[in-house]
């Protein structure tokens, strides 16, 4: 419960920082670039000194250099300007597939806020990796993905703190169903900014996916809830072991022989807990005063115990008025019931 709440809080803080601070700043820069105008000629009032206008300079290609280590091919373009200034920028693709990027070719490079934002070749315009128009997509994708993924942990925290006592019976789907839905929505959120043209469209896509997911999960939850209804008592025919059986299990309760190990040893009229699978050392036998009551599914309110891959069963017992629980895998429960069955 504490872990789920902590992870949900961290995800919420990271998502808030990405979506409320970083993404708007990137969108603002991209909007400013799209709204930028050409710099006025030298000597007239202009924004050239601050770099907020578009300054285009004719240049020659000095050389190109393939960038290694990236999944998508890219290369660095070095240019020489008429005043002797050397510029460098990075473009996507390969210079081998761009004949216009050969050394000596004439190009026009356009600066904005001190960086080359696009290059005009003879074959056309190509934007560089410094193009800020889509920079927001990376921050938005991570923000939406982390935020939506965190809702899965938020649901786990909410269920364990608010709904567990009302639901009583612990079923994996009560957490897994909605956590899986949150994971799927996180994938949608991570892809939405790349599949749309602006942040509003990305949020609309995530909203539509959320509505569909909530509807599907609600129907599935109602079906699973009704399916688990009815008597919670499980009929387990006792099976008296012909020889001692050693298996994973745990005894829980305010009795001296509880919490003494992670394994149980069952035999004819004999049940003990042991810390190891061998079952020979440090055994703690169950007294004859322990009376089995019923076998049931685990409850959220039960003390913490192994889930045995979601197949745990619980044997409710009583020892002189003290509640005792024996938890093990469902396939081993007949041995436990048989070991506690009264001998003829």
PDB file of C-alpha atoms in Angstrom, residues 3-256:
ATOM      1  CA  UNK A   3       4.810   1.462  -2.136  1.00  0.00           C
ATOM      2  CA  UNK A   4       1.863   1.955  -4.489  1.00  0.00           C
ATOM      3  CA  UNK A   5       1.135   5.381  -2.999  1.00  0.00           C
ATOM      4  CA  UNK A   6       4.783   6.439  -3.251  1.00  0.00           C
ATOM      5  CA  UNK A   7       5.115   5.387  -6.901  1.00  0.00           C
ATOM      6  CA  UNK A   8       1.823   7.112  -7.767  1.00  0.00           C
ATOM      7  CA  UNK A   9       3.035  10.335  -6.122  1.00  0.00           C
ATOM      8  CA  UNK A  10       6.364  10.254  -7.978  1.00  0.00           C
ATOM      9  CA  UNK A  11       4.631   9.605 -11.307  1.00  0.00           C
ATOM     10  CA  UNK A  12       2.222  12.484 -10.649  1.00  0.00           C
ATOM     11  CA  UNK A  13       5.082  14.902  -9.893  1.00  0.00           C
ATOM     12  CA  UNK A  14       7.074  13.865 -12.969  1.00  0.00           C
ATOM     13  CA  UNK A  15       3.999  14.089 -15.218  1.00  0.00           C
ATOM     14  CA  UNK A  16       3.074  17.512 -13.788  1.00  0.00           C
ATOM     15  CA  UNK A  17       6.570  18.843 -14.432  1.00  0.00           C
ATOM     16  CA  UNK A  18       6.613  17.518 -18.007  1.00  0.00           C
ATOM     17  CA  UNK A  19       3.068  18.509 -18.958  1.00  0.00           C
ATOM     18  CA  UNK A  20       2.703  21.802 -17.077  1.00  0.00           C
ATOM     19  CA  UNK A  21       6.209  23.249 -17.356  1.00  0.00           C
ATOM     20  CA  UNK A  22       8.392  21.603 -19.993  1.00  0.00           C
ATOM     21  CA  UNK A  23       5.769  20.938 -22.656  1.00  0.00           C
ATOM     22  CA  UNK A  24       4.239  24.461 -22.627  1.00  0.00           C
ATOM     23  CA  UNK A  25       7.743  25.963 -22.847  1.00  0.00           C
ATOM     24  CA  UNK A  26       8.538  23.781 -25.880  1.00  0.00           C
ATOM     25  CA  UNK A  27       5.194  24.649 -27.498  1.00  0.00           C
ATOM     26  CA  UNK A  28       5.856  28.353 -26.903  1.00  0.00           C
ATOM     27  CA  UNK A  29       9.267  28.121 -28.565  1.00  0.00           C
ATOM     28  CA  UNK A  30       7.843  26.261 -31.545  1.00  0.00           C
ATOM     29  CA  UNK A  31       5.067  28.837 -31.915  1.00  0.00           C
ATOM     30  CA  UNK A  32       7.589  31.667 -31.755  1.00  0.00           C
ATOM     31  CA  UNK A  33       9.654  30.031 -34.487  1.00  0.00           C
ATOM     32  CA  UNK A  34       6.633  29.628 -36.747  1.00  0.00           C
ATOM     33  CA  UNK A  35       5.688  33.280 -36.177  1.00  0.00           C
ATOM     34  CA  UNK A  36       9.215  34.616 -36.761  1.00  0.00           C
ATOM     35  CA  UNK A  37       9.716  36.958 -39.725  1.00  0.00           C
ATOM     36  CA  UNK A  38      12.723  37.739 -41.854  1.00  0.00           C
ATOM     37  CA  UNK A  39      15.304  40.053 -40.364  1.00  0.00           C
ATOM     38  CA  UNK A  40      15.221  43.615 -41.645  1.00  0.00           C
ATOM     39  CA  UNK A  41      18.218  44.812 -43.679  1.00  0.00           C
ATOM     40  CA  UNK A  42      21.202  45.968 -41.640  1.00  0.00           C
ATOM     41  CA  UNK A  43      20.763  49.545 -40.453  1.00  0.00           C
ATOM     42  CA  UNK A  44      16.982  49.323 -40.059  1.00  0.00           C
ATOM     43  CA  UNK A  45      15.065  48.475 -36.896  1.00  0.00           C
ATOM     44  CA  UNK A  46      15.166  44.713 -36.506  1.00  0.00           C
ATOM     45  CA  UNK A  47      15.346  41.851 -34.020  1.00  0.00           C
ATOM     46  CA  UNK A  48      18.557  40.458 -35.509  1.00  0.00           C
ATOM     47  CA  UNK A  49      20.575  41.325 -32.418  1.00  0.00           C
ATOM     48  CA  UNK A  50      18.326  39.174 -30.243  1.00  0.00           C
ATOM     49  CA  UNK A  51      18.011  36.443 -32.857  1.00  0.00           C
ATOM     50  CA  UNK A  52      14.193  36.453 -32.804  1.00  0.00           C
ATOM     51  CA  UNK A  53      14.026  36.979 -36.559  1.00  0.00           C
ATOM     52  CA  UNK A  54      15.036  34.602 -39.343  1.00  0.00           C
ATOM     53  CA  UNK A  55      18.494  35.380 -40.707  1.00  0.00           C
ATOM     54  CA  UNK A  56      19.312  33.636 -43.987  1.00  0.00           C
ATOM     55  CA  UNK A  57      22.910  33.438 -45.207  1.00  0.00           C
ATOM     56  CA  UNK A  58      24.333  31.995 -48.397  1.00  0.00           C
ATOM     57  CA  UNK A  59      27.100  29.444 -47.808  1.00  0.00           C
ATOM     58  CA  UNK A  60      29.062  26.582 -49.324  1.00  0.00           C
ATOM     59  CA  UNK A  61      29.160  23.017 -48.065  1.00  0.00           C
ATOM     60  CA  UNK A  62      32.578  22.301 -46.560  1.00  0.00           C
ATOM     61  CA  UNK A  63      32.055  18.653 -45.666  1.00  0.00           C
ATOM     62  CA  UNK A  64      29.591  16.150 -44.218  1.00  0.00           C
ATOM     63  CA  UNK A  65      30.039  13.639 -41.434  1.00  0.00           C
ATOM     64  CA  UNK A  66      27.840  10.616 -40.728  1.00  0.00           C
ATOM     65  CA  UNK A  67      26.588  10.431 -37.128  1.00  0.00           C
ATOM     66  CA  UNK A  68      27.138   6.977 -35.663  1.00  0.00           C
ATOM     67  CA  UNK A  69      25.255   5.268 -32.885  1.00  0.00           C
ATOM     68  CA  UNK A  70      21.717   6.434 -33.717  1.00  0.00           C
ATOM     69  CA  UNK A  71      18.795   4.272 -34.725  1.00  0.00           C
ATOM     70  CA  UNK A  72      17.726   6.742 -37.412  1.00  0.00           C
ATOM     71  CA  UNK A  73      20.450   7.853 -39.854  1.00  0.00           C
ATOM     72  CA  UNK A  74      21.640  11.452 -39.580  1.00  0.00           C
ATOM     73  CA  UNK A  75      24.673  13.493 -40.572  1.00  0.00           C
ATOM     74  CA  UNK A  76      26.453  16.704 -39.663  1.00  0.00           C
ATOM     75  CA  UNK A  77      26.695  19.404 -42.279  1.00  0.00           C
ATOM     76  CA  UNK A  78      29.598  21.878 -42.121  1.00  0.00           C
ATOM     77  CA  UNK A  79      29.271  25.109 -44.121  1.00  0.00           C
ATOM     78  CA  UNK A  80      31.490  28.106 -44.807  1.00  0.00           C
ATOM     79  CA  UNK A  81      29.835  31.513 -44.929  1.00  0.00           C
ATOM     80  CA  UNK A  82      31.122  34.458 -47.042  1.00  0.00           C
ATOM     81  CA  UNK A  83      32.507  36.307 -43.996  1.00  0.00           C
ATOM     82  CA  UNK A  84      34.626  33.291 -43.043  1.00  0.00           C
ATOM     83  CA  UNK A  85      32.271  32.029 -40.343  1.00  0.00           C
ATOM     84  CA  UNK A  86      31.939  28.249 -40.101  1.00  0.00           C
ATOM     85  CA  UNK A  87      28.550  26.775 -39.260  1.00  0.00           C
ATOM     86  CA  UNK A  88      27.514  23.293 -38.290  1.00  0.00           C
ATOM     87  CA  UNK A  89      24.154  21.576 -38.004  1.00  0.00           C
ATOM     88  CA  UNK A  90      22.669  18.070 -37.938  1.00  0.00           C
ATOM     89  CA  UNK A  91      20.138  16.755 -40.448  1.00  0.00           C
ATOM     90  CA  UNK A  92      18.283  13.516 -40.776  1.00  0.00           C
ATOM     91  CA  UNK A  93      19.119  11.027 -43.510  1.00  0.00           C
ATOM     92  CA  UNK A  94      22.376  10.250 -45.228  1.00  0.00           C
ATOM     93  CA  UNK A  95      24.597  12.578 -47.279  1.00  0.00           C
ATOM     94  CA  UNK A  96      25.081   9.750 -49.775  1.00  0.00           C
ATOM     95  CA  UNK A  97      21.375  10.030 -50.589  1.00  0.00           C
ATOM     96  CA  UNK A  98      21.517  13.825 -50.796  1.00  0.00           C
ATOM     97  CA  UNK A  99      23.659  14.776 -53.843  1.00  0.00           C
ATOM     98  CA  UNK A 100      23.047  18.451 -53.055  1.00  0.00           C
ATOM     99  CA  UNK A 101      25.043  18.045 -49.810  1.00  0.00           C
ATOM    100  CA  UNK A 102      28.314  17.342 -51.615  1.00  0.00           C
ATOM    101  CA  UNK A 103      31.348  19.509 -50.702  1.00  0.00           C
ATOM    102  CA  UNK A 104      31.363  22.806 -52.590  1.00  0.00           C
ATOM    103  CA  UNK A 105      27.610  22.905 -53.183  1.00  0.00           C
ATOM    104  CA  UNK A 106      25.886  26.232 -52.632  1.00  0.00           C
ATOM    105  CA  UNK A 107      23.209  26.339 -49.957  1.00  0.00           C
ATOM    106  CA  UNK A 108      21.317  28.862 -47.848  1.00  0.00           C
ATOM    107  CA  UNK A 109      21.223  28.391 -44.075  1.00  0.00           C
ATOM    108  CA  UNK A 110      18.645  30.105 -41.888  1.00  0.00           C
ATOM    109  CA  UNK A 111      19.445  31.019 -38.289  1.00  0.00           C
ATOM    110  CA  UNK A 112      16.976  31.619 -35.477  1.00  0.00           C
ATOM    111  CA  UNK A 113      18.129  32.374 -31.961  1.00  0.00           C
ATOM    112  CA  UNK A 114      21.685  31.453 -32.823  1.00  0.00           C
ATOM    113  CA  UNK A 115      21.058  28.019 -34.362  1.00  0.00           C
ATOM    114  CA  UNK A 116      20.588  26.813 -37.932  1.00  0.00           C
ATOM    115  CA  UNK A 117      16.968  25.760 -38.153  1.00  0.00           C
ATOM    116  CA  UNK A 118      16.743  24.776 -41.827  1.00  0.00           C
ATOM    117  CA  UNK A 119      18.902  24.537 -44.922  1.00  0.00           C
ATOM    118  CA  UNK A 120      17.783  25.347 -48.489  1.00  0.00           C
ATOM    119  CA  UNK A 121      19.454  23.016 -50.996  1.00  0.00           C
ATOM    120  CA  UNK A 122      18.979  23.179 -54.736  1.00  0.00           C
ATOM    121  CA  UNK A 123      16.559  20.266 -54.389  1.00  0.00           C
ATOM    122  CA  UNK A 124      14.522  21.970 -51.688  1.00  0.00           C
ATOM    123  CA  UNK A 125      14.339  22.873 -48.009  1.00  0.00           C
ATOM    124  CA  UNK A 126      15.372  20.509 -45.231  1.00  0.00           C
ATOM    125  CA  UNK A 127      14.795  21.220 -41.557  1.00  0.00           C
ATOM    126  CA  UNK A 128      17.590  20.439 -39.090  1.00  0.00           C
ATOM    127  CA  UNK A 129      17.433  18.671 -35.745  1.00  0.00           C
ATOM    128  CA  UNK A 130      17.262  22.151 -34.182  1.00  0.00           C
ATOM    129  CA  UNK A 131      13.774  22.647 -35.628  1.00  0.00           C
ATOM    130  CA  UNK A 132      11.733  23.420 -32.468  1.00  0.00           C
ATOM    131  CA  UNK A 133       8.241  22.911 -33.867  1.00  0.00           C
ATOM    132  CA  UNK A 134       7.874  19.297 -32.679  1.00  0.00           C
ATOM    133  CA  UNK A 135      10.114  19.449 -29.607  1.00  0.00           C
ATOM    134  CA  UNK A 136       7.069  19.380 -27.343  1.00  0.00           C
ATOM    135  CA  UNK A 137       6.114  15.905 -28.553  1.00  0.00           C
ATOM    136  CA  UNK A 138       8.880  14.137 -26.661  1.00  0.00           C
ATOM    137  CA  UNK A 139       8.048  15.868 -23.365  1.00  0.00           C
ATOM    138  CA  UNK A 140       4.298  15.429 -23.881  1.00  0.00           C
ATOM    139  CA  UNK A 141       4.690  11.752 -24.749  1.00  0.00           C
ATOM    140  CA  UNK A 142       6.701  11.046 -21.597  1.00  0.00           C
ATOM    141  CA  UNK A 143       4.388  13.167 -19.470  1.00  0.00           C
ATOM    142  CA  UNK A 144       1.232  11.424 -20.657  1.00  0.00           C
ATOM    143  CA  UNK A 145       2.821   7.966 -20.462  1.00  0.00           C
ATOM    144  CA  UNK A 146       4.191   8.449 -16.941  1.00  0.00           C
ATOM    145  CA  UNK A 147       1.022  10.128 -15.699  1.00  0.00           C
ATOM    146  CA  UNK A 148      -1.311   7.453 -17.044  1.00  0.00           C
ATOM    147  CA  UNK A 149       0.977   4.656 -15.862  1.00  0.00           C
ATOM    148  CA  UNK A 150       0.931   6.205 -12.400  1.00  0.00           C
ATOM    149  CA  UNK A 151      -2.865   5.966 -12.298  1.00  0.00           C
ATOM    150  CA  UNK A 152      -2.429   2.199 -12.112  1.00  0.00           C
ATOM    151  CA  UNK A 153      -0.493   2.558  -8.853  1.00  0.00           C
ATOM    152  CA  UNK A 154      -2.988   5.196  -7.699  1.00  0.00           C
ATOM    153  CA  UNK A 155      -5.770   2.674  -8.212  1.00  0.00           C
ATOM    154  CA  UNK A 156      -3.839   0.031  -6.216  1.00  0.00           C
ATOM    155  CA  UNK A 157      -3.371   2.517  -3.370  1.00  0.00           C
ATOM    156  CA  UNK A 158      -7.038   3.539  -3.456  1.00  0.00           C
ATOM    157  CA  UNK A 159      -8.242  -0.059  -3.492  1.00  0.00           C
ATOM    158  CA  UNK A 160      -6.004  -1.176  -0.646  1.00  0.00           C
ATOM    159  CA  UNK A 161      -6.881   1.819   1.557  1.00  0.00           C
ATOM    160  CA  UNK A 162     -10.564   2.368   0.756  1.00  0.00           C
ATOM    161  CA  UNK A 163     -12.150  -0.630  -0.960  1.00  0.00           C
ATOM    162  CA  UNK A 164     -10.316  -3.669   0.390  1.00  0.00           C
ATOM    163  CA  UNK A 165     -12.330  -3.974   3.608  1.00  0.00           C
ATOM    164  CA  UNK A 166     -15.602  -3.679   1.696  1.00  0.00           C
ATOM    165  CA  UNK A 167     -14.581  -6.164  -0.990  1.00  0.00           C
ATOM    166  CA  UNK A 168     -13.127  -8.615   1.564  1.00  0.00           C
ATOM    167  CA  UNK A 169     -12.286 -11.383  -0.884  1.00  0.00           C
ATOM    168  CA  UNK A 170      -8.925 -10.799  -2.535  1.00  0.00           C
ATOM    169  CA  UNK A 171      -8.986 -11.450  -6.259  1.00  0.00           C
ATOM    170  CA  UNK A 172      -6.071 -10.603  -8.588  1.00  0.00           C
ATOM    171  CA  UNK A 173      -8.375  -9.010 -11.155  1.00  0.00           C
ATOM    172  CA  UNK A 174      -9.379  -6.301  -8.675  1.00  0.00           C
ATOM    173  CA  UNK A 175      -5.915  -4.799  -9.064  1.00  0.00           C
ATOM    174  CA  UNK A 176      -4.610  -6.344 -12.285  1.00  0.00           C
ATOM    175  CA  UNK A 177      -7.580  -5.381 -14.485  1.00  0.00           C
ATOM    176  CA  UNK A 178      -7.288  -1.646 -13.873  1.00  0.00           C
ATOM    177  CA  UNK A 179      -3.496  -1.690 -13.704  1.00  0.00           C
ATOM    178  CA  UNK A 180      -3.443  -3.337 -17.131  1.00  0.00           C
ATOM    179  CA  UNK A 181      -5.865  -0.682 -18.381  1.00  0.00           C
ATOM    180  CA  UNK A 182      -3.560   2.047 -17.056  1.00  0.00           C
ATOM    181  CA  UNK A 183      -0.607   0.432 -18.818  1.00  0.00           C
ATOM    182  CA  UNK A 184      -2.505   0.329 -22.120  1.00  0.00           C
ATOM    183  CA  UNK A 185      -3.486   3.981 -21.701  1.00  0.00           C
ATOM    184  CA  UNK A 186       0.152   4.833 -20.979  1.00  0.00           C
ATOM    185  CA  UNK A 187       1.084   3.322 -24.345  1.00  0.00           C
ATOM    186  CA  UNK A 188      -1.639   5.381 -26.032  1.00  0.00           C
ATOM    187  CA  UNK A 189      -0.448   8.503 -24.219  1.00  0.00           C
ATOM    188  CA  UNK A 190       3.131   7.892 -25.302  1.00  0.00           C
ATOM    189  CA  UNK A 191       2.108   7.584 -28.951  1.00  0.00           C
ATOM    190  CA  UNK A 192      -0.607  10.262 -29.083  1.00  0.00           C
ATOM    191  CA  UNK A 193       1.655  13.338 -29.531  1.00  0.00           C
ATOM    192  CA  UNK A 194       3.488  11.659 -32.417  1.00  0.00           C
ATOM    193  CA  UNK A 195       0.241  10.611 -34.111  1.00  0.00           C
ATOM    194  CA  UNK A 196      -1.333  14.078 -33.969  1.00  0.00           C
ATOM    195  CA  UNK A 197      -0.423  17.593 -35.080  1.00  0.00           C
ATOM    196  CA  UNK A 198      -0.921  19.509 -31.839  1.00  0.00           C
ATOM    197  CA  UNK A 199      -1.323  19.022 -28.109  1.00  0.00           C
ATOM    198  CA  UNK A 200      -5.074  19.507 -28.189  1.00  0.00           C
ATOM    199  CA  UNK A 201      -5.523  16.672 -30.656  1.00  0.00           C
ATOM    200  CA  UNK A 202      -3.230  14.451 -28.571  1.00  0.00           C
ATOM    201  CA  UNK A 203      -5.289  15.096 -25.426  1.00  0.00           C
ATOM    202  CA  UNK A 204      -8.504  14.424 -27.353  1.00  0.00           C
ATOM    203  CA  UNK A 205      -7.120  11.078 -28.545  1.00  0.00           C
ATOM    204  CA  UNK A 206      -6.119  10.136 -24.996  1.00  0.00           C
ATOM    205  CA  UNK A 207      -9.551  11.189 -23.734  1.00  0.00           C
ATOM    206  CA  UNK A 208     -11.321   9.010 -26.279  1.00  0.00           C
ATOM    207  CA  UNK A 209      -9.081   6.051 -25.435  1.00  0.00           C
ATOM    208  CA  UNK A 210      -9.741   6.615 -21.715  1.00  0.00           C
ATOM    209  CA  UNK A 211     -13.508   6.628 -22.237  1.00  0.00           C
ATOM    210  CA  UNK A 212     -13.362   3.352 -24.178  1.00  0.00           C
ATOM    211  CA  UNK A 213     -11.028   1.754 -21.624  1.00  0.00           C
ATOM    212  CA  UNK A 214     -13.172   2.775 -18.648  1.00  0.00           C
ATOM    213  CA  UNK A 215     -16.286   1.388 -20.338  1.00  0.00           C
ATOM    214  CA  UNK A 216     -14.637  -1.942 -21.146  1.00  0.00           C
ATOM    215  CA  UNK A 217     -13.116  -2.280 -17.658  1.00  0.00           C
ATOM    216  CA  UNK A 218     -16.436  -1.435 -15.981  1.00  0.00           C
ATOM    217  CA  UNK A 219     -18.264  -4.150 -17.919  1.00  0.00           C
ATOM    218  CA  UNK A 220     -15.477  -6.656 -17.200  1.00  0.00           C
ATOM    219  CA  UNK A 221     -15.442  -5.722 -13.493  1.00  0.00           C
ATOM    220  CA  UNK A 222     -19.208  -6.211 -13.149  1.00  0.00           C
ATOM    221  CA  UNK A 223     -18.975  -9.605 -14.875  1.00  0.00           C
ATOM    222  CA  UNK A 224     -16.085 -10.772 -12.693  1.00  0.00           C
ATOM    223  CA  UNK A 225     -17.718  -9.443  -9.539  1.00  0.00           C
ATOM    224  CA  UNK A 226     -20.926 -11.369 -10.167  1.00  0.00           C
ATOM    225  CA  UNK A 227     -18.971 -14.457 -11.124  1.00  0.00           C
ATOM    226  CA  UNK A 228     -17.247 -14.599  -7.732  1.00  0.00           C
ATOM    227  CA  UNK A 229     -20.484 -14.165  -5.785  1.00  0.00           C
ATOM    228  CA  UNK A 230     -22.143 -16.798  -3.636  1.00  0.00           C
ATOM    229  CA  UNK A 231     -20.899 -18.824  -0.683  1.00  0.00           C
ATOM    230  CA  UNK A 232     -17.234 -18.138   0.016  1.00  0.00           C
ATOM    231  CA  UNK A 233     -16.698 -21.483   1.712  1.00  0.00           C
ATOM    232  CA  UNK A 234     -14.776 -23.976  -0.423  1.00  0.00           C
ATOM    233  CA  UNK A 235     -15.535 -27.679  -0.117  1.00  0.00           C
ATOM    234  CA  UNK A 236     -12.170 -29.433   0.171  1.00  0.00           C
ATOM    235  CA  UNK A 237     -12.263 -33.220   0.687  1.00  0.00           C
ATOM    236  CA  UNK A 238      -9.523 -34.185   3.166  1.00  0.00           C
ATOM    237  CA  UNK A 239      -6.620 -36.256   1.878  1.00  0.00           C
ATOM    238  CA  UNK A 240      -4.601 -38.046   4.543  1.00  0.00           C
ATOM    239  CA  UNK A 241      -1.009 -38.369   3.306  1.00  0.00           C
ATOM    240  CA  UNK A 242       0.356 -41.914   3.337  1.00  0.00           C
ATOM    241  CA  UNK A 243       3.757 -40.388   4.095  1.00  0.00           C
ATOM    242  CA  UNK A 244       4.955 -36.956   5.140  1.00  0.00           C
ATOM    243  CA  UNK A 245       4.424 -34.223   2.567  1.00  0.00           C
ATOM    244  CA  UNK A 246       6.615 -31.111   2.530  1.00  0.00           C
ATOM    245  CA  UNK A 247       5.239 -28.044   0.708  1.00  0.00           C
ATOM    246  CA  UNK A 248       5.107 -24.241   0.818  1.00  0.00           C
ATOM    247  CA  UNK A 249       2.687 -22.831   3.355  1.00  0.00           C
ATOM    248  CA  UNK A 250       2.389 -20.505   6.322  1.00  0.00           C
ATOM    249  CA  UNK A 251       0.573 -20.392   9.670  1.00  0.00           C
ATOM    250  CA  UNK A 252      -0.667 -16.949  10.752  1.00  0.00           C
ATOM    251  CA  UNK A 253      -2.114 -15.851  14.080  1.00  0.00           C
ATOM    252  CA  UNK A 254      -1.384 -14.897  17.689  1.00  0.00           C
ATOM    253  CA  UNK A 255      -0.172 -18.366  18.654  1.00  0.00           C
ATOM    254  CA  UNK A 256       3.369 -19.615  19.458  1.00  0.00           C
TER     255      UNK A 256
END
